[in-house]
């Protein structure tokens, strides 16, 4: 049975095995065991200065957020970033976008400060998650508004509803039931692979159960498919009833849903 000493030893060994320190011109490059969204190992630098040490990343992370149009200065994300960095005794350079520590006074303090700095770097990655969730929520709200406005009088719309009892494990974001002629439309609001796979799964299960008069539709936000694999996107185009793109052509995207589901006003 593992005791606390054995577990501590194993954890230290596992952590240190993937921690790499390499000497560079001005100090050290420190590659950590942790990876970012692209799969690259998170790396930061210990830079030797006249009066001590400076810890810094390469500036790519914050630059990528700013390049994506994300406000990290005046928004809620900016407040969160500043709070995280203060707790790590760090700040971000407005000119280089690097995250930097305050001065580390001597060699003895460097390891402890490096761990504290790394903790801050890891926590800043929550900004990406916060951004994705906010974007997802905004997209869903905008799609909801457009659907309810266009389909008023044509169909009833349920949110988070399954197509049938036998398919209750795969609820659609919006289940559109026609009041007149037309198909039931199961609409999935897709911003990531998992949701697209659920739409594909519903299509396959509905076909296996011989469900009639059902249109399965994946509503994409835009043509930036960084969070959706090309393989899954190709499957969606080939197997789903519709894969409209919402942003920039919202009205046409909703009209394509009306056409695919063959929704008509009740006579």
Short mmCIF file of C-alpha atoms in Angstrom, two decimals, residues 27-240:
data_model
loop_
_atom_site.label_atom_id
_atom_site.label_comp_id
_atom_site.label_asym_id
_atom_site.label_seq_id
_atom_site.Cartn_x
_atom_site.Cartn_y
_atom_site.Cartn_z
CA UNK A 27 20.35 32.48 -18.02
CA UNK A 28 18.15 29.40 -18.34
CA UNK A 29 15.24 28.12 -20.44
CA UNK A 30 12.88 26.02 -18.31
CA UNK A 31 10.59 23.55 -20.11
CA UNK A 32 7.81 22.35 -17.80
CA UNK A 33 5.80 19.09 -17.84
CA UNK A 34 2.66 21.05 -18.69
CA UNK A 35 1.39 21.57 -22.23
CA UNK A 36 -0.72 24.29 -23.80
CA UNK A 37 -3.71 23.86 -26.13
CA UNK A 38 -1.45 23.25 -29.12
CA UNK A 39 0.37 20.44 -27.31
CA UNK A 40 3.62 22.40 -26.87
CA UNK A 41 5.34 22.30 -23.50
CA UNK A 42 5.00 25.50 -21.51
CA UNK A 43 8.41 27.14 -21.27
CA UNK A 44 9.68 30.19 -19.45
CA UNK A 45 13.04 31.81 -18.89
CA UNK A 46 15.19 32.79 -15.92
CA UNK A 47 17.16 35.82 -17.08
CA UNK A 48 20.23 36.89 -15.12
CA UNK A 49 20.35 40.61 -14.39
CA UNK A 50 22.81 42.84 -12.55
CA UNK A 51 20.80 42.82 -9.33
CA UNK A 52 19.25 39.35 -9.45
CA UNK A 53 16.95 37.37 -11.73
CA UNK A 54 13.92 38.02 -13.93
CA UNK A 55 11.44 35.28 -14.84
CA UNK A 56 9.54 35.70 -18.12
CA UNK A 57 7.62 33.78 -20.76
CA UNK A 58 8.11 34.40 -24.50
CA UNK A 59 5.07 36.69 -24.91
CA UNK A 60 3.32 34.42 -27.41
CA UNK A 61 0.32 33.56 -25.24
CA UNK A 62 -0.93 37.07 -24.51
CA UNK A 63 -0.06 38.17 -28.05
CA UNK A 64 -2.27 35.38 -29.39
CA UNK A 65 -5.19 36.54 -27.23
CA UNK A 66 -4.79 40.14 -28.39
CA UNK A 67 -4.41 38.99 -31.99
CA UNK A 68 -7.73 37.18 -31.67
CA UNK A 69 -9.38 40.47 -30.66
CA UNK A 70 -9.67 39.62 -26.97
CA UNK A 71 -9.51 42.61 -24.63
CA UNK A 72 -7.12 41.81 -21.79
CA UNK A 73 -6.76 45.37 -20.49
CA UNK A 74 -10.17 46.81 -19.68
CA UNK A 75 -12.55 43.84 -19.69
CA UNK A 76 -13.40 41.26 -17.04
CA UNK A 77 -10.61 39.15 -18.52
CA UNK A 78 -8.17 41.99 -17.93
CA UNK A 79 -9.17 42.21 -14.28
CA UNK A 80 -8.76 38.46 -13.94
CA UNK A 81 -5.33 38.53 -15.60
CA UNK A 82 -4.07 41.33 -13.36
CA UNK A 83 -5.31 39.55 -10.24
CA UNK A 84 -3.65 36.26 -11.21
CA UNK A 85 -0.34 37.96 -11.94
CA UNK A 86 -0.37 39.99 -8.74
CA UNK A 87 -0.76 36.79 -6.75
CA UNK A 88 2.22 35.34 -8.63
CA UNK A 89 4.22 38.54 -7.98
CA UNK A 90 4.29 39.18 -11.72
CA UNK A 91 2.94 41.55 -14.37
CA UNK A 92 2.60 41.72 -18.15
CA UNK A 93 4.68 44.00 -20.33
CA UNK A 94 2.41 46.15 -22.54
CA UNK A 95 5.14 46.55 -25.16
CA UNK A 96 6.33 42.94 -25.57
CA UNK A 97 3.26 41.07 -24.18
CA UNK A 98 5.63 39.03 -22.03
CA UNK A 99 4.57 37.93 -18.57
CA UNK A 100 7.37 38.89 -16.19
CA UNK A 101 8.13 38.46 -12.52
CA UNK A 102 9.28 41.17 -10.20
CA UNK A 103 12.99 41.01 -9.42
CA UNK A 104 14.24 37.84 -7.74
CA UNK A 105 16.91 39.10 -5.40
CA UNK A 106 19.27 36.13 -5.16
CA UNK A 107 19.97 32.59 -6.33
CA UNK A 108 18.50 30.97 -3.21
CA UNK A 109 15.05 32.43 -3.87
CA UNK A 110 15.00 31.49 -7.56
CA UNK A 111 13.51 27.94 -7.29
CA UNK A 112 10.61 29.00 -5.05
CA UNK A 113 9.86 32.03 -7.19
CA UNK A 114 10.03 29.91 -10.35
CA UNK A 115 7.34 27.58 -8.99
CA UNK A 116 5.19 30.54 -8.02
CA UNK A 117 5.68 32.08 -11.45
CA UNK A 118 4.76 28.81 -13.18
CA UNK A 119 1.59 28.62 -11.10
CA UNK A 120 0.65 32.07 -12.39
CA UNK A 121 1.34 31.06 -16.00
CA UNK A 122 -0.89 28.01 -15.64
CA UNK A 123 -3.72 30.04 -14.18
CA UNK A 124 -3.58 32.60 -16.99
CA UNK A 125 -4.65 29.80 -19.34
CA UNK A 126 -8.10 30.08 -17.74
CA UNK A 127 -8.49 33.22 -19.86
CA UNK A 128 -8.73 31.03 -22.96
CA UNK A 129 -11.40 28.87 -21.34
CA UNK A 130 -13.28 31.95 -20.19
CA UNK A 131 -13.14 33.32 -23.73
CA UNK A 132 -14.38 30.09 -25.31
CA UNK A 133 -17.29 29.83 -22.88
CA UNK A 134 -18.27 33.46 -23.44
CA UNK A 135 -18.12 33.05 -27.22
CA UNK A 136 -20.15 29.85 -27.04
CA UNK A 137 -22.82 31.48 -24.87
CA UNK A 138 -23.07 34.53 -27.14
CA UNK A 139 -23.37 32.38 -30.26
CA UNK A 140 -26.11 30.26 -28.70
CA UNK A 141 -28.03 33.36 -27.58
CA UNK A 142 -27.81 34.94 -31.03
CA UNK A 143 -28.87 31.70 -32.73
CA UNK A 144 -31.76 31.30 -30.31
CA UNK A 145 -33.04 34.81 -31.01
CA UNK A 146 -32.81 34.34 -34.78
CA UNK A 147 -34.58 30.98 -34.68
CA UNK A 148 -37.44 32.16 -32.48
CA UNK A 149 -37.98 35.25 -34.62
CA UNK A 150 -37.98 33.40 -37.94
CA UNK A 151 -39.95 30.34 -36.86
CA UNK A 152 -42.67 32.16 -34.94
CA UNK A 153 -45.94 30.68 -36.17
CA UNK A 154 -44.18 27.96 -38.16
CA UNK A 155 -42.92 25.71 -35.40
CA UNK A 156 -42.58 25.12 -31.68
CA UNK A 157 -39.04 25.23 -30.31
CA UNK A 158 -37.78 23.32 -27.27
CA UNK A 159 -34.30 23.83 -25.84
CA UNK A 160 -32.15 20.90 -24.76
CA UNK A 161 -34.84 18.42 -25.78
CA UNK A 162 -34.40 14.90 -27.21
CA UNK A 163 -36.01 13.75 -30.43
CA UNK A 164 -37.67 10.81 -28.67
CA UNK A 165 -37.56 8.78 -25.47
CA UNK A 166 -35.24 6.25 -27.09
CA UNK A 167 -32.81 9.04 -28.03
CA UNK A 168 -32.97 11.00 -24.79
CA UNK A 169 -29.21 10.68 -24.23
CA UNK A 170 -28.53 12.89 -27.27
CA UNK A 171 -30.56 16.08 -26.77
CA UNK A 172 -30.40 18.80 -29.41
CA UNK A 173 -29.74 22.41 -28.49
CA UNK A 174 -32.99 23.30 -30.25
CA UNK A 175 -35.71 20.85 -31.23
CA UNK A 176 -37.99 22.41 -33.83
CA UNK A 177 -41.41 20.78 -34.24
CA UNK A 178 -43.45 22.05 -37.21
CA UNK A 179 -47.01 23.25 -36.69
CA UNK A 180 -47.76 22.51 -40.32
CA UNK A 181 -46.00 20.43 -42.99
CA UNK A 182 -42.31 19.72 -42.56
CA UNK A 183 -39.76 17.72 -40.62
CA UNK A 184 -38.75 17.91 -37.00
CA UNK A 185 -35.36 19.62 -36.91
CA UNK A 186 -32.73 18.73 -34.30
CA UNK A 187 -30.33 21.67 -34.31
CA UNK A 188 -26.91 21.46 -32.66
CA UNK A 189 -25.06 24.72 -31.98
CA UNK A 190 -21.50 23.68 -32.75
CA UNK A 191 -18.30 25.36 -31.59
CA UNK A 192 -16.24 22.27 -30.81
CA UNK A 193 -15.66 18.69 -31.92
CA UNK A 194 -17.68 17.07 -29.14
CA UNK A 195 -20.92 18.77 -30.10
CA UNK A 196 -20.45 17.97 -33.77
CA UNK A 197 -19.87 14.32 -32.90
CA UNK A 198 -23.12 14.30 -30.92
CA UNK A 199 -24.98 15.55 -33.99
CA UNK A 200 -23.40 12.79 -36.08
CA UNK A 201 -24.27 10.23 -33.41
CA UNK A 202 -27.90 11.34 -33.35
CA UNK A 203 -28.08 11.06 -37.12
CA UNK A 204 -26.66 7.52 -37.02
CA UNK A 205 -28.93 6.41 -34.17
CA UNK A 206 -32.02 7.91 -35.79
CA UNK A 207 -31.26 6.07 -39.02
CA UNK A 208 -30.69 2.82 -37.11
CA UNK A 209 -34.07 3.24 -35.41
CA UNK A 210 -35.72 4.23 -38.69
CA UNK A 211 -36.87 7.59 -37.33
CA UNK A 212 -38.86 9.35 -40.03
CA UNK A 213 -39.28 13.04 -40.88
CA UNK A 214 -36.23 14.18 -38.92
CA UNK A 215 -33.57 16.65 -40.07
CA UNK A 216 -30.34 16.77 -38.06
CA UNK A 217 -28.55 20.09 -38.49
CA UNK A 218 -25.20 21.35 -37.17
CA UNK A 219 -25.21 25.14 -36.98
CA UNK A 220 -21.60 26.38 -37.09
CA UNK A 221 -20.65 29.81 -35.82
CA UNK A 222 -18.13 30.74 -38.52
CA UNK A 223 -15.52 29.30 -40.86
CA UNK A 224 -12.74 29.37 -38.26
CA UNK A 225 -12.62 25.65 -37.59
CA UNK A 226 -9.67 25.63 -35.17
CA UNK A 227 -11.69 23.69 -32.56
CA UNK A 228 -13.23 21.28 -35.08
CA UNK A 229 -11.24 18.63 -36.90
CA UNK A 230 -11.36 18.60 -40.70
CA UNK A 231 -12.22 14.91 -40.61
CA UNK A 232 -15.32 15.48 -38.48
CA UNK A 233 -16.31 18.49 -40.55
CA UNK A 234 -16.16 16.40 -43.71
CA UNK A 235 -18.30 13.73 -42.07
CA UNK A 236 -20.84 16.35 -41.05
CA UNK A 237 -21.13 17.75 -44.58
CA UNK A 238 -21.54 14.25 -46.01
CA UNK A 239 -23.92 12.79 -43.42
CA UNK A 240 -25.98 15.50 -41.75
#
